[in-house]
Structure formats: structure tokens, C-alpha cells
XYZ file of N, CA and C in Angstrom:
726
model
N -11.403 -10.873 35.078
C -10.800 -12.085 34.519
C -10.423 -11.829 33.055
N -9.292 -12.382 32.647
C -8.832 -12.200 31.267
C -9.739 -12.964 30.298
N -10.214 -12.256 29.301
C -11.067 -12.867 28.290
C -10.321 -12.922 26.960
N -9.874 -14.104 26.528
C -9.092 -14.191 25.283
C -9.872 -13.811 24.045
N -11.215 -13.711 24.168
C -12.032 -13.354 23.012
C -12.308 -11.861 22.921
N -11.874 -11.125 23.903
C -12.131 -9.682 23.899
C -11.382 -9.037 22.736
N -12.056 -8.293 21.858
C -11.424 -7.725 20.655
C -10.168 -6.913 20.911
N -10.155 -5.962 21.885
C -8.955 -5.152 22.058
C -7.724 -5.997 22.386
N -7.899 -6.967 23.305
C -6.767 -7.796 23.691
C -6.315 -8.672 22.540
N -7.289 -9.194 21.783
C -6.947 -10.064 20.662
C -6.142 -9.302 19.625
N -6.588 -8.105 19.299
C -5.873 -7.303 18.312
C -4.471 -6.982 18.797
N -4.359 -6.609 20.071
C -3.057 -6.260 20.625
C -2.116 -7.460 20.608
N -2.637 -8.624 21.008
C -1.807 -9.826 21.034
C -1.382 -10.227 19.642
N -2.303 -10.214 18.703
C -1.969 -10.591 17.331
C -0.980 -9.605 16.725
N -1.131 -8.328 17.062
C -0.209 -7.330 16.550
C 1.198 -7.583 17.070
N 1.294 -7.942 18.357
C 2.603 -8.238 18.945
C 3.216 -9.477 18.282
N 2.385 -10.500 18.074
C 2.874 -11.721 17.430
C 3.329 -11.447 15.997
N 2.581 -10.570 15.310
C 2.961 -10.210 13.949
C 4.339 -9.557 13.932
N 4.576 -8.635 14.842
C 5.863 -7.944 14.873
C 6.997 -8.899 15.243
N 6.717 -9.828 16.146
C 7.736 -10.822 16.485
C 8.039 -11.713 15.288
N 6.993 -12.079 14.549
C 7.182 -12.913 13.359
C 7.964 -12.159 12.290
N 7.703 -10.858 12.172
C 8.436 -10.052 11.200
C 9.919 -10.007 11.539
N 10.233 -9.825 12.814
C 11.632 -9.784 13.235
C 12.320 -11.113 12.941
N 11.625 -12.227 13.212
C 12.202 -13.545 12.957
C 12.373 -13.782 11.465
N 11.391 -13.347 10.672
C 11.467 -13.535 9.217
C 12.628 -12.746 8.630
N 12.812 -11.534 9.098
C 13.919 -10.716 8.588
C 15.252 -11.374 8.919
N 15.398 -11.842 10.142
C 16.656 -12.466 10.559
C 16.963 -13.698 9.714
N 15.930 -14.485 9.396
C 16.132 -15.718 8.629
C 16.309 -15.448 7.141
N 15.470 -14.599 6.571
C 15.429 -14.444 5.119
C 16.490 -13.505 4.574
N 17.061 -12.652 5.428
C 18.120 -11.774 4.923
C 19.351 -12.579 4.520
N 19.467 -13.800 5.050
C 20.587 -14.661 4.702
C 20.350 -15.421 3.400
N 19.130 -15.366 2.886
C 18.778 -16.188 1.728
C 18.050 -15.344 0.685
N 18.733 -14.341 0.173
C 18.142 -13.463 -0.833
C 18.132 -14.149 -2.195
N 17.242 -13.739 -3.095
C 17.174 -14.371 -4.422
C 18.471 -14.181 -5.198
N 18.831 -15.202 -5.945
C 20.054 -15.145 -6.747
C 19.882 -14.196 -7.928
N 20.999 -13.746 -8.465
C 20.961 -12.862 -9.630
C 20.453 -13.627 -10.853
N 19.629 -12.992 -11.684
C 19.171 -13.659 -12.915
C 20.344 -13.969 -13.831
N 20.304 -15.137 -14.448
C 21.381 -15.512 -15.367
C 21.425 -14.591 -16.578
N 20.286 -13.967 -16.889
C 20.203 -13.109 -18.082
C 20.626 -11.665 -17.817
N 21.164 -11.388 -16.641
C 21.547 -10.018 -16.305
C 22.567 -9.434 -17.289
N 23.590 -10.182 -17.719
C 24.540 -9.613 -18.697
C 23.885 -9.174 -20.000
N 22.841 -9.889 -20.419
C 22.135 -9.496 -21.648
C 21.540 -8.104 -21.480
N 20.967 -7.853 -20.322
C 20.359 -6.558 -20.045
C 21.416 -5.456 -20.040
N 22.535 -5.720 -19.404
C 23.600 -4.722 -19.332
C 24.167 -4.412 -20.710
N 24.251 -5.403 -21.552
C 24.819 -5.201 -22.890
C 23.870 -4.484 -23.841
N 22.584 -4.450 -23.492
C 21.588 -3.890 -24.416
C 20.994 -2.566 -23.960
N 21.309 -2.142 -22.735
C 20.631 -0.953 -22.198
C 21.057 0.336 -22.890
N 22.136 0.288 -23.661
C 22.575 1.492 -24.380
C 21.591 1.891 -25.480
N 20.733 0.970 -25.878
C 19.830 1.239 -27.004
C 18.545 1.944 -26.581
N 18.395 2.241 -25.288
C 17.221 2.963 -24.819
C 16.004 2.066 -24.663
N 14.890 2.659 -24.273
C 13.690 1.893 -23.966
C 13.196 1.087 -25.159
N 13.180 1.706 -26.343
C 12.671 1.001 -27.524
C 13.570 -0.163 -27.905
N 14.876 0.005 -27.736
C 15.802 -1.071 -28.032
C 15.619 -2.256 -27.098
N 15.328 -1.975 -25.840
C 15.083 -3.047 -24.879
C 13.841 -3.849 -25.256
N 12.840 -3.143 -25.755
C 11.599 -3.814 -26.149
C 11.823 -4.777 -27.305
N 12.778 -4.466 -28.157
C 13.021 -5.287 -29.338
C 13.872 -6.506 -29.046
N 14.420 -6.591 -27.836
C 15.314 -7.686 -27.482
C 14.602 -8.640 -26.519
N 14.227 -9.846 -26.963
C 13.524 -10.796 -26.089
C 14.323 -11.135 -24.831
N 15.653 -11.177 -24.964
C 16.480 -11.482 -23.800
C 16.354 -10.429 -22.719
N 16.214 -9.169 -23.122
C 16.045 -8.075 -22.157
C 14.700 -8.187 -21.455
N 13.674 -8.516 -22.208
C 12.358 -8.711 -21.595
C 12.421 -9.814 -20.544
N 13.131 -10.907 -20.873
C 13.261 -12.012 -19.926
C 13.995 -11.568 -18.662
N 15.072 -10.800 -18.838
C 15.852 -10.336 -17.690
C 15.032 -9.428 -16.793
N 14.305 -8.500 -17.417
C 13.462 -7.596 -16.633
C 12.357 -8.361 -15.918
N 11.791 -9.357 -16.604
C 10.762 -10.169 -15.971
C 11.294 -10.937 -14.769
N 12.529 -11.454 -14.878
C 13.133 -12.178 -13.763
C 13.384 -11.259 -12.575
N 13.884 -10.061 -12.854
C 14.155 -9.113 -11.768
C 12.858 -8.734 -11.065
N 11.823 -8.507 -11.849
C 10.542 -8.166 -11.234
C 10.036 -9.306 -10.354
N 10.125 -10.536 -10.851
C 9.629 -11.687 -10.094
C 10.428 -11.907 -8.821
N 11.723 -11.650 -8.852
C 12.569 -11.927 -7.697
C 12.543 -10.826 -6.653
N 12.315 -9.584 -7.087
C 12.395 -8.462 -6.157
C 11.070 -7.736 -5.946
N 10.266 -7.617 -6.981
C 9.084 -6.752 -6.919
C 7.782 -7.552 -7.006
N 7.780 -8.730 -6.427
C 6.576 -9.563 -6.378
C 6.228 -9.791 -4.918
N 5.111 -9.214 -4.461
C 4.728 -9.290 -3.054
C 3.230 -9.532 -2.943
N 2.793 -10.788 -2.990
C 1.357 -11.099 -2.879
C 0.753 -10.495 -1.616
N -0.359 -9.786 -1.806
C -0.974 -9.076 -0.697
C -0.563 -7.616 -0.645
N 0.549 -7.302 -1.288
C 1.043 -5.919 -1.366
C 1.335 -5.572 -2.832
N 0.456 -6.038 -3.711
C 0.701 -5.880 -5.147
C 0.787 -4.422 -5.579
N -0.068 -3.575 -5.008
C -0.090 -2.175 -5.443
C 1.236 -1.476 -5.155
N 1.757 -1.669 -3.938
C 3.035 -1.040 -3.592
C 4.172 -1.601 -4.434
N 4.189 -2.937 -4.599
C 5.266 -3.554 -5.377
C 5.251 -3.059 -6.821
N 4.065 -2.957 -7.404
C 3.977 -2.482 -8.783
C 4.410 -1.019 -8.899
N 4.017 -0.195 -7.934
C 4.410 1.220 -7.978
C 5.930 1.358 -7.917
N 6.579 0.579 -7.060
C 8.042 0.643 -6.958
C 8.705 0.090 -8.209
N 8.099 -0.938 -8.805
C 8.632 -1.486 -10.046
C 8.550 -0.444 -11.156
N 7.426 0.213 -11.295
C 7.289 1.249 -12.311
C 8.309 2.360 -12.099
N 8.456 2.787 -10.861
C 9.433 3.840 -10.578
C 10.842 3.380 -10.934
N 11.156 2.127 -10.620
C 12.501 1.607 -10.873
C 12.797 1.514 -12.360
N 11.834 1.024 -13.148
C 12.045 0.920 -14.599
C 12.201 2.313 -15.211
N 11.322 3.234 -14.834
C 11.417 4.594 -15.379
C 12.727 5.253 -14.959
N 13.134 5.056 -13.723
C 14.398 5.613 -13.257
C 15.561 5.063 -14.067
N 15.535 3.762 -14.343
C 16.606 3.145 -15.126
C 16.686 3.746 -16.524
N 15.540 3.929 -17.156
C 15.511 4.495 -18.513
C 16.070 5.908 -18.520
N 15.589 6.733 -17.601
C 16.041 8.129 -17.568
C 17.499 8.238 -17.106
N 17.891 7.419 -16.131
C 19.266 7.471 -15.615
C 20.264 7.091 -16.705
N 19.915 6.096 -17.509
C 20.838 5.689 -18.575
C 20.996 6.797 -19.613
N 19.938 7.542 -19.854
C 20.018 8.657 -20.808
C 20.860 9.798 -20.235
N 20.664 10.092 -18.949
C 21.483 11.129 -18.306
C 22.947 10.712 -18.340
N 23.222 9.443 -18.043
C 24.601 8.949 -18.061
C 25.219 9.090 -19.443
N 24.445 8.792 -20.462
C 24.944 8.927 -21.836
C 25.312 10.370 -22.140
N 24.472 11.287 -21.730
C 24.734 12.704 -21.977
C 25.918 13.217 -21.165
N 26.176 12.586 -20.017
C 27.272 13.006 -19.148
C 28.529 12.170 -19.357
N 28.521 11.328 -20.386
C 29.654 10.456 -20.697
C 30.037 9.580 -19.510
N 29.027 9.050 -18.847
C 29.219 8.107 -17.745
C 28.826 6.712 -18.212
N 28.970 5.724 -17.341
C 28.640 4.351 -17.708
C 27.125 4.173 -17.789
N 26.641 3.918 -18.992
C 25.208 3.739 -19.197
C 24.712 2.477 -18.496
N 25.489 1.399 -18.583
C 25.081 0.148 -17.956
C 24.967 0.261 -16.449
N 25.941 0.907 -15.818
C 25.910 1.074 -14.359
C 24.730 1.934 -13.941
N 24.474 3.010 -14.691
C 23.355 3.887 -14.361
C 22.026 3.172 -14.552
N 21.921 2.385 -15.624
C 20.663 1.677 -15.879
C 20.366 0.675 -14.774
N 21.330 -0.195 -14.473
C 21.078 -1.207 -13.452
C 20.974 -0.570 -12.065
N 21.740 0.491 -11.839
C 21.619 1.209 -10.571
C 20.226 1.768 -10.386
N 19.666 2.333 -11.465
C 18.296 2.840 -11.398
C 17.285 1.740 -11.206
N 17.498 0.613 -11.875
C 16.560 -0.505 -11.787
C 16.535 -1.098 -10.376
N 17.663 -1.019 -9.681
C 17.771 -1.629 -8.350
C 17.776 -0.602 -7.222
N 17.493 0.655 -7.527
C 17.652 1.686 -6.498
C 16.671 1.539 -5.344
N 15.580 0.789 -5.524
C 14.628 0.537 -4.434
C 14.582 -0.949 -4.080
N 15.637 -1.662 -4.430
C 15.641 -3.113 -4.224
C 15.566 -3.497 -2.747
N 16.246 -2.753 -1.879
C 16.198 -3.081 -0.453
C 14.802 -2.937 0.116
N 14.131 -1.847 -0.241
C 12.753 -1.645 0.219
C 11.826 -2.708 -0.362
N 12.066 -3.074 -1.630
C 11.231 -4.090 -2.267
C 11.394 -5.442 -1.585
N 12.622 -5.794 -1.215
C 12.853 -7.048 -0.508
C 12.204 -7.027 0.871
N 12.285 -5.881 1.547
C 11.630 -5.761 2.859
C 10.121 -5.909 2.718
N 9.555 -5.317 1.675
C 8.114 -5.430 1.432
C 7.729 -6.876 1.151
N 8.565 -7.578 0.416
C 8.317 -8.978 0.086
C 8.261 -9.830 1.356
N 9.209 -9.600 2.269
C 9.204 -10.315 3.546
C 7.961 -9.977 4.358
N 7.657 -8.691 4.412
C 6.493 -8.225 5.168
C 5.213 -8.861 4.649
N 5.047 -8.884 3.330
C 3.818 -9.415 2.737
C 3.622 -10.887 3.070
N 4.699 -11.645 3.076
C 4.588 -13.074 3.389
C 4.097 -13.291 4.819
N 4.650 -12.540 5.751
C 4.242 -12.691 7.156
C 2.810 -12.198 7.349
N 2.460 -11.109 6.691
C 1.091 -10.597 6.805
C 0.076 -11.620 6.317
N 0.391 -12.309 5.232
C -0.523 -13.338 4.734
C -0.668 -14.475 5.742
N 0.426 -14.844 6.387
C 0.372 -15.918 7.384
C -0.508 -15.541 8.571
N -0.436 -14.264 8.983
C -1.156 -13.815 10.175
C -2.482 -13.143 9.857
N -2.794 -13.017 8.572
C -4.045 -12.383 8.158
C -4.195 -10.984 8.767
N -3.076 -10.275 8.825
C -3.064 -8.906 9.338
C -2.139 -8.067 8.471
N -2.403 -6.760 8.462
C -1.542 -5.847 7.721
C -1.100 -4.698 8.615
N 0.144 -4.303 8.459
C 0.597 -3.082 9.101
C -0.061 -1.891 8.405
N -0.293 -0.835 9.158
C -0.829 0.364 8.518
C 0.281 1.028 7.703
N -0.090 2.029 6.926
C 0.868 2.635 5.993
C 2.112 3.204 6.671
N 1.973 3.988 7.760
C 3.191 4.497 8.411
C 4.097 3.379 8.929
N 3.490 2.318 9.498
C 4.290 1.206 10.014
C 4.965 0.453 8.876
N 4.238 0.256 7.777
C 4.836 -0.405 6.611
C 5.999 0.400 6.067
N 5.811 1.716 5.978
C 6.871 2.573 5.471
C 8.089 2.524 6.385
N 7.834 2.532 7.698
C 8.927 2.470 8.658
C 9.685 1.155 8.576
N 8.955 0.050 8.437
C 9.586 -1.272 8.320
C 10.501 -1.325 7.106
N 10.008 -0.886 5.964
C 10.797 -0.949 4.734
C 12.006 -0.021 4.800
N 11.816 1.162 5.359
C 12.919 2.115 5.462
C 13.997 1.612 6.413
N 13.584 1.030 7.524
C 14.527 0.538 8.527
C 15.452 -0.527 7.963
N 14.922 -1.412 7.123
C 15.706 -2.547 6.632
C 16.268 -2.337 5.229
N 16.000 -1.186 4.652
C 16.419 -0.914 3.278
C 17.926 -1.027 3.087
N 18.703 -0.335 3.911
C 20.147 -0.269 3.708
C 20.797 -1.651 3.794
N 20.468 -2.393 4.844
C 21.107 -3.702 5.008
C 20.754 -4.648 3.861
N 19.479 -4.671 3.467
C 19.071 -5.576 2.400
C 19.689 -5.169 1.056
N 19.815 -3.872 0.825
C 20.455 -3.413 -0.408
C 21.915 -3.852 -0.441
N 22.616 -3.660 0.666
C 24.027 -4.063 0.730
C 24.173 -5.565 0.520
N 23.276 -6.334 1.114
C 23.341 -7.788 0.957
C 23.064 -8.195 -0.492
N 22.126 -7.514 -1.126
C 21.825 -7.844 -2.517
C 23.012 -7.535 -3.417
N 23.664 -6.414 -3.191
C 24.845 -6.056 -3.985
C 25.900 -7.152 -3.886
N 26.094 -7.681 -2.672
C 27.079 -8.757 -2.490
C 26.580 -10.071 -3.093
N 25.302 -10.397 -2.859
C 24.745 -11.659 -3.354
C 24.783 -11.718 -4.868
N 24.481 -10.605 -5.516
C 24.475 -10.567 -6.980
C 25.860 -10.283 -7.559
N 26.840 -10.098 -6.677
C 28.216 -9.861 -7.117
C 28.288 -8.705 -8.114
N 27.597 -7.621 -7.783
C 27.594 -6.454 -8.663
C 28.952 -5.757 -8.610
N 29.351 -5.181 -9.709
C 30.625 -4.478 -9.755
C 30.592 -3.273 -8.818
N 31.754 -2.816 -8.343
C 31.784 -1.629 -7.478
C 31.104 -0.423 -8.118
N 31.241 -0.296 -9.429
C 30.631 0.825 -10.141
C 29.107 0.787 -10.033
N 28.526 -0.399 -10.226
C 27.077 -0.539 -10.119
C 26.646 -0.457 -8.659
N 27.406 -1.102 -7.778
C 27.071 -1.059 -6.357
C 27.044 0.348 -5.807
N 27.969 1.187 -6.255
C 27.993 2.566 -5.766
C 26.761 3.334 -6.217
N 26.212 2.977 -7.381
C 24.971 3.614 -7.851
C 23.797 3.181 -6.984
N 23.684 1.876 -6.761
C 22.558 1.339 -6.011
C 22.557 1.884 -4.586
N 23.741 2.029 -3.995
C 23.849 2.439 -2.594
C 24.046 3.938 -2.410
N 24.605 4.607 -3.438
C 25.039 5.978 -3.225
C 24.186 7.073 -3.813
N 23.141 6.729 -4.599
C 22.383 7.778 -5.285
C 21.704 8.730 -4.306
N 21.291 8.232 -3.118
C 20.583 9.082 -2.160
C 21.498 10.118 -1.519
N 22.805 9.917 -1.636
C 23.742 10.848 -0.997
C 24.151 11.987 -1.925
N 23.484 12.084 -3.062
C 23.789 13.179 -3.984
C 23.541 14.515 -3.278
N 24.504 15.383 -3.351
C 24.384 16.693 -2.711
C 24.956 16.735 -1.310
N 25.174 15.565 -0.703
C 25.727 15.536 0.652
C 27.242 15.646 0.641
N 27.852 15.081 -0.395
C 29.303 15.056 -0.478
C 29.755 15.664 -1.800
N 30.958 16.213 -1.770
C 31.495 16.822 -2.990
C 31.807 15.751 -4.033
N 32.249 14.580 -3.557
C 32.630 13.521 -4.478
C 31.521 12.478 -4.568
N 30.948 12.334 -5.728
C 29.963 11.293 -5.990
C 30.081 10.920 -7.459
N 29.954 9.657 -7.763
C 30.172 9.221 -9.146
C 29.124 9.819 -10.075
N 29.497 9.981 -11.323
C 28.562 10.500 -12.324
C 27.389 9.546 -12.512
N 27.658 8.249 -12.336
C 26.598 7.258 -12.466
C 25.584 7.394 -11.333
N 26.055 7.623 -10.108
C 25.140 7.822 -8.984
C 24.309 9.080 -9.176
N 24.955 10.137 -9.682
C 24.224 11.368 -9.974
C 23.164 11.115 -11.042
N 23.504 10.275 -12.036
C 22.534 9.953 -13.086
C 21.328 9.229 -12.521
N 21.548 8.323 -11.563
C 20.432 7.618 -10.933
C 19.577 8.593 -10.127
N 20.223 9.494 -9.405
C 19.481 10.490 -8.622
C 18.561 11.308 -9.531
N 19.104 11.798 -10.633
C 18.284 12.608 -11.538
C 17.308 11.751 -12.333
N 17.693 10.514 -12.633
C 16.760 9.616 -13.293
C 15.515 9.403 -12.454
N 15.687 9.299 -11.150
C 14.533 9.134 -10.265
C 13.661 10.387 -10.266
N 14.277 11.560 -10.304
C 13.491 12.790 -10.362
C 12.637 12.840 -11.630
N 13.220 12.444 -12.748
C 12.457 12.391 -13.999
C 11.338 11.358 -13.907
N 11.624 10.225 -13.246
C 10.612 9.174 -13.103
C 9.431 9.658 -12.266
N 9.726 10.349 -11.184
C 8.644 10.866 -10.339
C 7.843 11.917 -11.093
N 8.525 12.749 -11.863
C 7.824 13.752 -12.666
C 6.867 13.078 -13.645
N 7.272 11.948 -14.199
C 6.440 11.230 -15.158
C 5.278 10.509 -14.478
N 5.567 9.822 -13.382
C 4.581 8.933 -12.762
C 3.767 9.587 -11.661
N 4.360 10.557 -10.971
C 3.672 11.225 -9.865
C 3.892 12.732 -9.939
N 3.418 13.361 -10.999
C 3.693 14.792 -11.197
C 3.140 15.670 -10.089
N 2.154 15.162 -9.344
C 1.578 15.964 -8.262
C 2.586 16.235 -7.144
N 3.673 15.463 -7.104
C 4.676 15.649 -6.057
C 5.852 16.497 -6.522
N 5.791 17.023 -7.729
C 6.897 17.803 -8.288
C 6.560 19.296 -8.279
N 7.435 20.075 -7.690
C 7.270 21.527 -7.741
C 7.632 22.016 -9.139
N 6.823 22.885 -9.724
C 7.099 23.370 -11.087
C 8.502 23.965 -11.211
N 9.255 23.484 -12.185
C 10.588 24.021 -12.449
C 11.689 23.478 -11.570
N 11.352 22.703 -10.533
C 12.376 22.231 -9.595
C 13.367 21.296 -10.277
N 12.851 20.392 -11.106
C 13.743 19.439 -11.770
C 14.662 20.168 -12.740
N 14.129 21.103 -13.500
C 14.947 21.837 -14.470
C 16.066 22.607 -13.770
N 15.746 23.182 -12.632
C 16.751 23.936 -11.886
C 17.837 23.007 -11.370
N 17.425 21.863 -10.821
C 18.393 20.899 -10.299
C 19.254 20.340 -11.427
N 18.644 20.054 -12.566
C 19.390 19.522 -13.709
C 20.419 20.526 -14.212
N 20.068 21.792 -14.156
C 21.012 22.828 -14.588
C 22.266 22.814 -13.711
N 22.100 22.527 -12.421
C 23.250 22.434 -11.518
C 24.165 21.280 -11.908
N 23.593 20.243 -12.516
C 24.390 19.109 -12.968
C 25.060 19.397 -14.306
N 24.635 20.458 -14.963
C 25.191 20.782 -16.267
C 24.312 20.358 -17.417
N 23.059 19.976 -17.094
C 22.105 19.619 -18.147
C 21.281 20.848 -18.499
N 21.526 21.413 -19.668
C 20.753 22.561 -20.113
C 19.362 22.163 -20.546
N 18.572 23.152 -20.925
C 17.176 22.899 -21.287
C 17.052 21.918 -22.445
N 17.971 22.013 -23.424
C 17.900 21.110 -24.575
C 18.185 19.668 -24.178
N 19.126 19.469 -23.247
C 19.448 18.115 -22.794
C 18.350 17.550 -21.904
N 17.766 18.411 -21.080
C 16.644 17.970 -20.248
C 15.498 17.496 -21.134
N 15.262 18.212 -22.217
C 14.206 17.823 -23.153
C 14.510 16.465 -23.776
N 15.777 16.192 -24.060
C 16.149 14.897 -24.617
C 15.858 13.760 -23.628
N 16.152 14.002 -22.359
C 15.877 12.979 -21.339
C 14.376 12.748 -21.228
N 13.626 13.829 -21.213
C 12.162 13.699 -21.087
C 11.558 12.958 -22.279
N 12.228 12.995 -23.402
C 11.699 12.336 -24.597
C 11.857 10.817 -24.559
N 12.633 10.311 -23.618
C 12.770 8.862 -23.502
C 11.403 8.255 -23.186
N 11.022 7.250 -23.951
C 9.667 6.706 -23.846
C 9.597 5.610 -22.779
N 9.685 6.032 -21.519
C 9.627 5.068 -20.418
C 8.254 4.414 -20.321
N 7.214 5.142 -20.651
C 5.859 4.584 -20.546
C 5.671 3.393 -21.490
N 6.280 3.454 -22.652
C 6.141 2.341 -23.603
C 6.746 1.074 -23.021
N 7.886 1.216 -22.363
C 8.526 0.047 -21.741
C 7.678 -0.483 -20.595
N 7.151 0.415 -19.780
C 6.294 -0.005 -18.659
C 5.056 -0.748 -19.163
N 4.453 -0.203 -20.192
C 3.242 -0.827 -20.738
C 3.540 -2.211 -21.296
N 4.660 -2.325 -21.979
C 5.031 -3.607 -22.570
C 5.334 -4.656 -21.514
N 5.939 -4.225 -20.410
C 6.313 -5.171 -19.352
C 5.124 -5.582 -18.504
N 4.096 -4.742 -18.425
C 2.905 -5.084 -17.657
C 2.008 -6.053 -18.445
């Protein structure tokens, strides 16, 4: 006889219900993404001044705070959301410096770096809400799969919802395709390398010695320019924003 209190069946049933709820939440919430912060133009106009310049501008702090609250706030999944936020801020700082050195659009590279994980962050936000409702959590591989599966669509929707310029949109959507195609914007390349610098700073255990320097040389960044990018004080901005 079926026993509704039997642990294995209960876990299996709740797990199935959780996945069904996740599918329904994605279908409903992808149509209602958070609006763009009104202070976004302030951030774009000030990002040329580097990390320290952003710290000195209260309007920039407000804009960054709004972006974090709208995209990188996931109750129940705070650790993952914070890690992605840190990576995004550091990527933006380094990408804008690479763009400056490559005579590309600093604003597009900065915002592209800041939003380069926005689709995954939105997926995590949806996931966290449903998990809280069901008092269950997906394991790490399942969580990673969920966020990866919905990343592209949510990123594309955010680009449209925030009415980002084609230049910025190509950075947010195209940085991962660096090396796949001969033609890629300098701003997208800056975001790709900005992320490499961010990972080197925040998660050095995942960086092979010399790999970033070799890759940067292929972009035309010599040792002196790489040193200039590394000198950007991304940690100061992260500390101030936390």
C-alpha cells in the first residue's frame, strides 16, 4: 500500500513538484524582468574614471547598488549571488581598463562586464524564490544546470528590457564567443579578458600560471599593459560596495 509518509516517496514527490514549480516560475517571471535603474546613465558617464573615480561619485554607488538589488539579490542563495556580483564588478573594472588601452568604448565594456552574468543571476533569483517556497534546494550540479540552461534567454530579454544599445548588448551577449569567430567587437574582447583578470584576482586557484599573460599577448597587450590592468584597484570598489 502507498504510504505518503515514507521518506523516499516524499522526497521524490517534492522534488518533482519543485521542478514543476521552477518551470512555471520561469515561464511567468521571464516576462516580468526588473526595469533598468534610472541612474544607469550616471554610471556610464563616470566609468571612465576607474574604480577610485566610481567610489567618489555618490550617483555611481547608487547605480551599482540598484543593479545589485535587481539582479544579484537571491535570498537563500546569498553566497552564489555575492560571488557572481563580485566577479561582475571586478570584470567591469578590468574590462573598462582593457577597452581604454585598446581604444574601444569604455562605457560599453564596463556595463558589458557588469552584466556579463546577468542571465545566470536572474535564473538564480527565480530558483531561490521557488526553493524558499518549497523548503528544498537543488544540489550544486542541478543548480548550475538550471542557471546555464536559462542564461541565454534571460540575458537577451534583459538587453531588450533595459533597452541597451547594440554596442553594449553585443558585449553582454558576445563575450563568451571570443576566439570562436574572426570578427568580434573590441568591447566584447575587453569583457572576455576583463573576466580573466577578475578570476585571477578572486579565484587564483583556477588560473594556470602565465595563461592570462599569454592570452593577453594574443590580444596585443604586452607585459607593461597587462601590469597596468592588474593595477586597477577592483578590491577597493568591492569592499566599498559590500
